[in-house]
Coordinates of C-alpha atoms and ligand atoms in Angstrom, one line a residue:
X28 CA -18.4 -2.3 23.1
X29 CA -15.0 -2.1 21.5
X30 CA -14.6 -3.3 17.9
X31 CA -11.4 -5.3 18.3
X32 CA -8.4 -5.3 16.0
X33 CA -9.0 -8.0 13.4
X34 CA -12.5 -6.6 12.7
X35 CA -13.3 -4.8 9.5
X36 CA -13.6 -1.0 9.2
X37 CA -15.6 0.6 6.4
X38 CA -14.8 4.1 5.2
X39 CA -17.2 6.2 3.1
X40 CA -14.7 8.0 0.9
X41 CA -11.4 6.9 -0.5
X42 CA -9.5 10.2 -0.8
X43 CA -6.3 11.0 1.0
X44 CA -7.9 11.1 4.4
X45 CA -9.4 7.7 3.8
X46 CA -6.1 6.4 2.6
X47 CA -4.2 7.6 5.7
X48 CA -7.0 6.3 8.0
X49 CA -6.8 3.0 6.2
X50 CA -3.1 2.8 6.7
X51 CA -3.4 3.5 10.4
X52 CA -6.2 0.9 10.7
X53 CA -4.1 -1.7 9.0
X54 CA -1.2 -1.0 11.4
X55 CA -3.7 -1.7 14.2
X56 CA -4.6 -5.0 12.5
X57 CA -8.0 -4.0 11.0
X58 CA -9.2 -5.0 7.6
X59 CA -10.5 -2.0 5.6
X60 CA -13.2 -1.5 3.0
X61 CA -14.1 1.8 1.4
X62 CA -16.6 3.3 -1.0
X63 CA -15.6 6.0 -3.5
X64 CA -16.9 7.0 -7.0
X65 CA -13.3 7.1 -8.4
X66 CA -11.9 3.6 -9.3
X67 CA -8.4 5.1 -8.9
X68 CA -9.1 6.8 -5.6
X69 CA -6.0 7.4 -3.3
X70 CA -7.1 4.7 -0.8
X71 CA -7.6 2.0 -3.3
X72 CA -4.1 0.4 -3.1
X73 CA -4.3 0.1 0.7
X74 CA -7.8 -1.4 0.9
X75 CA -9.0 -5.0 1.3
X76 CA -12.0 -4.0 -0.8
X77 CA -13.0 -0.9 -2.8
X78 CA -16.6 -0.4 -3.8
X79 CA -16.9 2.0 -6.7
X80 CA -20.1 3.9 -6.3
X81 CA -21.4 7.5 -5.9
X82 CA -21.8 9.0 -2.4
X83 CA -25.6 8.8 -2.8
X84 CA -25.7 5.1 -3.8
X85 CA -27.9 3.7 -1.1
X86 CA -27.5 0.0 -2.2
X87 CA -23.7 0.2 -2.2
X88 CA -23.5 2.0 1.1
X89 CA -25.6 -0.9 2.5
X90 CA -23.3 -3.4 0.8
X91 CA -20.3 -1.7 2.4
X92 CA -21.9 -1.8 5.9
X93 CA -23.0 -5.4 5.5
X94 CA -19.4 -6.4 5.2
X95 CA -18.1 -4.2 8.0
X96 CA -18.2 -4.1 11.8
X97 CA -18.2 -0.3 11.9
X98 CA -18.4 2.4 9.3
X99 CA -16.9 5.9 9.3
X100 CA -16.4 8.6 6.7
X101 CA -13.7 10.9 5.4
X102 CA -15.8 13.3 3.4
X103 CA -19.0 15.2 4.3
X104 CA -20.8 14.9 1.0
X105 CA -22.3 11.5 1.7
X106 CA -26.1 11.5 1.2
X107 CA -28.1 11.1 4.4
X108 CA -30.1 8.3 2.7
X109 CA -26.9 6.4 2.0
X110 CA -25.7 6.9 5.6
X111 CA -29.1 5.8 7.0
X112 CA -28.9 2.6 4.8
X113 CA -25.5 1.9 6.2
X114 CA -26.6 2.6 9.7
X115 CA -29.2 -0.2 9.5
X116 CA -26.4 -2.7 9.1
X117 CA -23.5 -1.4 11.2
X118 CA -22.8 1.4 13.6
X119 CA -22.0 4.6 11.6
X120 CA -19.7 7.0 13.4
X121 CA -20.1 10.0 13.2
X122 CA -23.9 9.7 13.1
X123 CA -26.3 10.9 10.3
X124 CA -27.5 13.6 12.7
X125 CA -24.0 15.1 13.0
X126 CA -23.4 14.8 9.3
X127 CA -26.7 16.4 8.4
X128 CA -25.9 19.5 10.6
X129 CA -22.3 19.8 9.3
X130 CA -22.7 19.1 5.6
X131 CA -24.8 22.2 5.0
X132 CA -23.0 25.5 5.7
X133 CA -26.2 27.4 6.3
X134 CA -27.6 24.8 8.8
X135 CA -24.2 24.6 10.5
X136 CA -23.8 28.3 11.0
X137 CA -27.4 28.7 12.3
X138 CA -26.9 25.7 14.6
X139 CA -23.7 27.2 16.0
X140 CA -25.1 30.7 16.5
X141 CA -28.4 29.5 18.0
X142 CA -26.5 27.2 20.4
X143 CA -24.4 30.1 21.7
X144 CA -21.2 29.4 19.8
X145 CA -19.2 32.4 18.5
X146 CA -19.5 33.0 14.7
X147 CA -19.0 36.1 12.6
X148 CA -21.9 38.0 10.9
X149 CA -23.6 35.9 8.2
X150 CA -26.8 35.5 6.3
X151 CA -28.3 32.6 4.4
X152 CA -29.6 33.5 0.9
X153 CA -31.7 31.5 -1.6
X154 CA -32.0 33.9 -4.5
X155 CA -29.8 36.4 -6.3
X156 CA -32.0 39.3 -5.0
X157 CA -31.4 38.1 -1.4
X158 CA -27.7 37.7 -2.3
X159 CA -27.5 41.4 -3.4
X160 CA -29.4 42.6 -0.3
X161 CA -27.1 40.5 2.0
X162 CA -23.9 41.7 0.4
X163 CA -25.1 45.3 0.7
X164 CA -26.1 44.7 4.4
X165 CA -22.6 43.4 5.1
X166 CA -21.3 46.8 4.0
X167 CA -17.8 45.8 2.9
X168 CA -15.8 42.8 1.7
X169 CA -17.6 39.5 2.1
X170 CA -17.4 35.8 1.2
X171 CA -20.2 34.1 -0.6
X172 CA -20.1 30.3 -0.1
X173 CA -22.5 27.7 -1.4
X174 CA -24.2 25.8 1.4
X175 CA -23.4 22.4 0.0
X176 CA -20.5 20.8 -1.8
X177 CA -17.7 23.3 -1.4
X178 CA -14.1 22.4 -0.3
X179 CA -10.6 23.9 -0.5
X180 CA -12.0 27.3 -1.4
X181 CA -14.2 25.8 -4.2
X182 CA -17.8 26.9 -4.2
X183 CA -17.0 30.2 -2.7
X184 CA -16.0 33.7 -3.8
X185 CA -14.6 36.7 -2.0
X186 CA -16.2 40.0 -3.0
X187 CA -14.1 43.1 -2.3
X188 CA -17.0 45.4 -1.3
X189 CA -15.9 49.1 -1.8
X190 CA -16.4 49.7 -5.5
X191 CA -20.2 49.7 -5.7
X192 CA -21.4 48.8 -9.2
X193 CA -23.8 51.0 -11.1
X194 CA -27.4 50.5 -9.8
X195 CA -28.5 49.1 -13.1
X196 CA -25.7 46.5 -13.1
X197 CA -25.9 45.3 -9.5
X198 CA -28.8 43.0 -10.1
X199 CA -27.4 41.2 -13.1
X200 CA -24.0 41.0 -11.4
X201 CA -25.6 39.3 -8.4
X202 CA -27.5 37.0 -10.7
X203 CA -24.2 36.0 -12.5
X204 CA -22.5 35.5 -9.2
X205 CA -25.3 33.4 -7.8
X206 CA -25.3 31.4 -11.0
X207 CA -21.6 30.8 -10.9
X208 CA -22.0 29.2 -7.4
X209 CA -24.6 26.8 -8.9
X210 CA -27.7 28.9 -8.3
X211 CA -28.2 27.2 -4.9
X212 CA -28.5 28.3 -1.3
X213 CA -25.5 30.2 -0.1
X214 CA -24.2 31.9 3.0
X215 CA -22.8 35.4 2.8
X216 CA -20.2 36.1 5.5
X217 CA -18.5 39.3 6.4
X218 CA -14.8 39.1 5.5
X219 CA -13.2 39.2 8.9
X220 CA -9.9 40.9 9.8
X221 CA -7.8 37.9 10.7
X222 CA -4.8 37.8 13.0
X223 CA -4.4 34.1 12.5
X224 CA -6.3 30.9 11.7
X225 CA -6.2 27.9 14.0
X226 CA -7.9 24.5 14.4
X227 CA -8.5 22.1 17.2
X228 CA -9.0 18.4 16.9
X229 CA -11.0 16.5 19.5
X230 CA -11.8 12.8 19.6
X231 CA -14.8 11.4 21.3
X232 CA -15.5 7.7 21.7
X233 CA -19.0 6.2 21.8
X234 CA -18.6 5.6 25.5
X235 CA -18.0 9.4 25.9
X236 CA -14.3 9.5 26.5
X237 CA -12.6 12.6 25.1
X238 CA -9.1 13.4 23.9
X239 CA -8.1 16.9 22.6
X240 CA -5.0 18.0 20.8
X241 CA -3.3 21.3 21.1
X242 CA -4.4 23.8 18.5
X243 CA -2.7 23.9 15.1
X244 CA -1.8 27.2 13.6
X245 CA -2.8 27.3 9.9
X246 CA -1.9 29.5 7.0
X247 CA -4.0 29.6 3.9
X248 CA -3.2 30.8 0.4
X249 CA -6.0 31.4 -2.1
X250 CA -8.4 29.9 0.4
X251 CA -6.5 26.6 0.4
X252 CA -4.4 25.4 3.4
X253 CA -0.7 26.2 2.6
X254 CA 1.1 25.2 5.8
X255 CA 0.3 24.2 9.4
X256 CA 2.2 24.1 12.7
X257 CA 1.7 21.8 15.6
X258 CA 1.5 22.9 18.3
X259 CA 0.5 26.3 17.1
X260 CA 2.5 29.0 18.9
X261 CA -0.5 30.7 20.5
X262 CA -1.1 32.4 23.8
X263 CA -2.3 30.3 26.8
X264 CA -5.5 32.2 26.7
X265 CA -6.3 31.6 23.0
X266 CA -5.3 28.0 23.4
X267 CA -7.5 27.5 26.4
X268 CA -10.5 29.2 24.8
X269 CA -10.1 27.2 21.5
X270 CA -9.8 23.9 23.3
X271 CA -12.8 24.6 25.4
X272 CA -14.9 25.4 22.3
X273 CA -13.9 22.2 20.7
X274 CA -14.7 20.1 23.8
X275 CA -18.1 21.9 24.3
X276 CA -18.9 21.1 20.6
X277 CA -17.8 17.4 20.8
X278 CA -19.9 16.9 24.0
X279 CA -22.9 19.0 22.8
X280 CA -23.0 17.1 19.5
X281 CA -22.2 13.8 21.1
X282 CA -19.8 13.2 18.2
X283 CA -18.5 9.7 17.8
X284 CA -15.1 9.8 16.1
X285 CA -13.2 13.0 15.4
X286 CA -14.3 16.6 15.3
X287 CA -12.1 19.4 13.9
X288 CA -13.1 23.0 14.6
X289 CA -11.6 25.7 12.3
X290 CA -11.3 29.0 14.1
X291 CA -10.5 32.6 13.2
X292 CA -8.5 34.7 15.7
X293 CA -9.4 38.3 14.9
X294 CA -7.1 41.3 15.2
X295 CA -9.3 42.6 18.0
X296 CA -8.6 39.3 20.0
X297 CA -12.0 37.6 19.5
X298 CA -12.0 33.9 18.6
X299 CA -14.8 32.9 16.1
X300 CA -15.7 29.5 14.7
X301 CA -15.2 29.2 10.9
X302 CA -16.4 25.7 10.3
X303 CA -16.6 22.1 11.6
X304 CA -15.4 18.8 10.1
X305 CA -16.4 15.5 11.8
X306 CA -13.4 13.6 10.3
X307 CA -9.6 13.8 10.0
X308 CA -8.4 17.2 8.7
X309 CA -5.5 18.5 6.6
X310 CA -4.5 20.8 9.5
X311 CA -3.6 17.8 11.7
X312 CA -1.5 15.9 9.2
X313 CA 1.5 17.0 11.4
X314 CA 0.1 14.9 14.2
X315 CA 1.6 11.9 12.3
X316 CA 5.1 13.0 13.1
X317 CA 4.4 15.3 16.1
X318 CA 2.1 13.4 18.4
X319 CA 2.1 10.1 20.3
X320 CA -1.0 9.2 18.4
X321 CA -1.7 10.5 14.9
X322 CA -5.1 11.8 14.0
X323 CA -5.7 8.8 11.8
X324 CA -5.0 6.2 14.5
X325 CA -7.1 8.3 16.8
X326 CA -10.0 8.2 14.4
X327 CA -9.8 4.4 14.3
X328 CA -9.5 4.1 18.1
X329 CA -12.5 6.5 18.5
X330 CA -14.9 4.8 16.0
X331 CA -13.9 1.4 17.3
X332 CA -14.4 2.5 20.9
X333 CA -10.8 1.5 21.9
X334 CA -9.0 3.6 24.5
X335 CA -8.1 6.9 23.0
X336 CA -4.4 7.5 22.5
X337 CA -2.2 10.2 24.0
X338 CA -2.4 13.5 22.2
X339 CA 0.9 14.6 23.6
X340 CA 3.2 16.5 21.2
X341 CA 6.4 14.5 21.3
X342 CA 8.2 16.8 18.9
X343 CA 6.9 20.0 17.2
X344 CA 6.2 19.6 13.5
X345 CA 5.0 21.5 10.4
X346 CA 3.5 20.4 7.2
X347 CA 3.5 22.2 3.8
X348 CA 0.9 21.1 1.3
X349 CA 2.0 19.9 -2.2
X350 CA -0.6 21.1 -4.7
X351 CA -0.7 19.9 -8.3
X352 CA 0.9 23.2 -9.3
X353 CA 4.3 21.8 -8.2
X354 CA 4.0 19.3 -11.1
X355 CA 2.8 21.9 -13.6
X356 CA 6.0 22.8 -15.4
X357 CA 6.3 19.3 -16.8
X358 CA 9.3 18.3 -14.6
X359 CA 8.9 15.8 -11.8
X360 CA 9.5 17.5 -8.4
X361 CA 13.0 17.0 -7.0
X362 CA 11.9 14.8 -4.1
X363 CA 15.4 13.6 -3.4
X364 CA 16.7 17.1 -2.8
X365 CA 13.8 17.7 -0.4
X366 CA 14.4 14.5 1.5
X367 CA 18.0 15.3 2.2
X368 CA 16.9 17.8 4.8
X369 CA 17.1 16.2 8.2
X370 CA 13.6 15.6 9.7
X371 CA 11.8 16.0 6.4
X372 CA 9.3 13.4 5.2
X373 CA 7.3 13.1 2.0
X374 CA 3.6 12.0 2.1
X375 CA 2.2 11.4 -1.4
X376 CA -1.5 10.4 -1.9
X377 CA -1.1 8.4 -5.0
X378 CA -3.1 10.7 -7.3
X379 CA -2.3 10.1 -10.9
X380 CA -3.4 13.5 -12.3
X381 CA -2.0 16.7 -11.0
X382 CA -4.2 19.8 -11.4
X383 CA -3.6 23.3 -10.1
X384 CA -4.9 23.6 -6.6
X385 CA -5.4 19.8 -6.2
X386 CA -3.9 18.4 -3.0
X387 CA -1.3 15.8 -4.1
X388 CA 0.6 15.3 -0.9
X389 CA 2.4 17.1 1.8
X390 CA 5.9 17.5 3.2
X391 CA 6.3 17.2 7.0
X392 CA 9.3 18.3 9.1
X393 CA 10.1 18.1 12.8
X394 CA 12.1 20.6 14.8
X395 CA 13.0 21.8 18.3
X396 CA 10.2 24.4 17.8
X397 CA 7.3 24.5 15.4
X398 CA 8.9 27.5 13.8
X399 CA 12.1 25.6 13.2
X400 CA 10.1 22.7 11.7
X401 CA 8.3 25.2 9.4
X402 CA 11.7 26.5 8.1
X403 CA 12.8 23.0 7.2
X404 CA 9.5 22.1 5.6
X405 CA 9.5 25.3 3.5
X406 CA 13.1 24.7 2.5
X407 CA 12.2 21.3 1.4
X408 CA 9.3 22.7 -0.6
X409 CA 11.6 25.3 -2.3
X410 CA 14.0 22.5 -3.2
X411 CA 11.2 20.6 -5.0
X412 CA 11.1 23.0 -7.9
X413 CA 14.5 24.7 -7.8
X414 CA 16.4 21.4 -7.9
X415 CA 14.2 19.7 -10.4
X416 CA 16.4 18.2 -13.0
X417 CA 19.6 19.3 -11.2
X418 CA 22.2 16.9 -9.7
X419 CA 22.0 16.6 -5.9
X420 CA 24.5 18.5 -3.9
X421 CA 27.8 16.6 -3.4
X422 CA 27.2 14.2 -6.2
Ligands
LIG526 P1 -13.3 25.5 2.9 O1 -14.5 24.6 3.2 O2 -12.9 25.5 1.5 O3 -12.2 25.2 3.8 P2 -13.6 27.9 4.4 O4 -15.0 28.5 4.7 O5 -12.9 27.3 5.5 O6 -13.8 26.9 3.2 O7 -12.8 29.1 3.8 C1 -11.4 28.8 3.3 C2 -10.5 29.9 3.8 O8 -11.0 31.2 3.2 C3 -10.5 30.1 5.3 O9 -9.6 29.2 5.9 C4 -10.0 31.6 5.3 O10 -8.6 31.6 5.0 C5 -10.7 32.2 4.2 N1 -12.0 32.7 4.7 C6 -13.2 32.1 4.6 N2 -14.2 32.8 5.2 C7 -13.6 34.0 5.6 C8 -14.2 35.1 6.3 N3 -15.5 35.3 6.6 N4 -13.3 36.1 6.6 C9 -12.0 36.0 6.3 N5 -11.4 34.9 5.7 C10 -12.2 33.9 5.3
LIG527 MG1 -12.1 25.4 5.8

């Protein structure tokens, strides 16, 4: 049954993804409530009601659901108890089952491999001794990622293999490493030889309708998304395989809402799944300017069981992330200089405090090709710092 415009949407999480989802929901005529531990969360100013509570607050999750016609989420770290409490009072999309599988890297990787989906070599470890053994077994560079709680490269470390520490030191180094990741379960993954990173967004409505977007091509720096192109300039074969994997996952998991699949294209041509996210995703921010339907509107349509929107790319686009580092030299970024470039738009998330590596916003640009859009977005990015404090050209 569709949840018609005019109804109330609840969002667990009020970060930038919640904010942009709320804005899209408002455009469609919904009222929006959200729950977030931060009273100054990015979504706050665009909500009808903001509940300030932690993501494991069962009573407040129930309070949110009691006032909403449907509840969705924008972050994985919602406790399953809170989700279950909400689900007793309103439909929760995606479901607690999907979230439970996705929110733990170890569970997710095991689920993917045991269901026949392609993933790289990995091992789950629960002690520093197992960590040491696993890194040795990988036999080269590897990534160690905590099973719960990591994001934007946090909660993970890249180990460069090669230089083998002295036998006596290896155990204590492993213990220190394990401790630095919180002393909790981790996955150890072989560092893969990447040709490219891509992602695919698929929407699935409760009635089973599907809509898939063309893959985005993503570039990371220091394990954080730096820029992204839509559509990703990829071969027809890679595009076809990636889209099929995403559709198979959405159907197999019976996802209600969005599912984003992050993929690695290896230099040997293989396509492997990196990780899943059952929510809007940074790598599809370009859909707001590139596509007939943005990922945020699509999320609302999917969780409200409305007809899914067209995923057609109307005009290729690129985004470049604005991290807190851009604010770090004390000067305010020269947004005017960036906005002079034709086709460039500024998207700020309303975060008051800039920290290195913190996602504060992004710049988007359109172009005749995705590459042309990226040139414009990067030029805009370069102008932010190089023009700070300088008069604008022609003034
Ligand atoms: P996050 O949850 O922070 O996005 P990811 O597991 O996606 O964590 O890792 C972030 C980035 O680190 C990836 O997009 C990729 O650039 C790099 N990375 C992670 N795991 C591997 C790997 N096994 N091999 C090569 N690069 C990796
Ligand atoms: Mg990732």
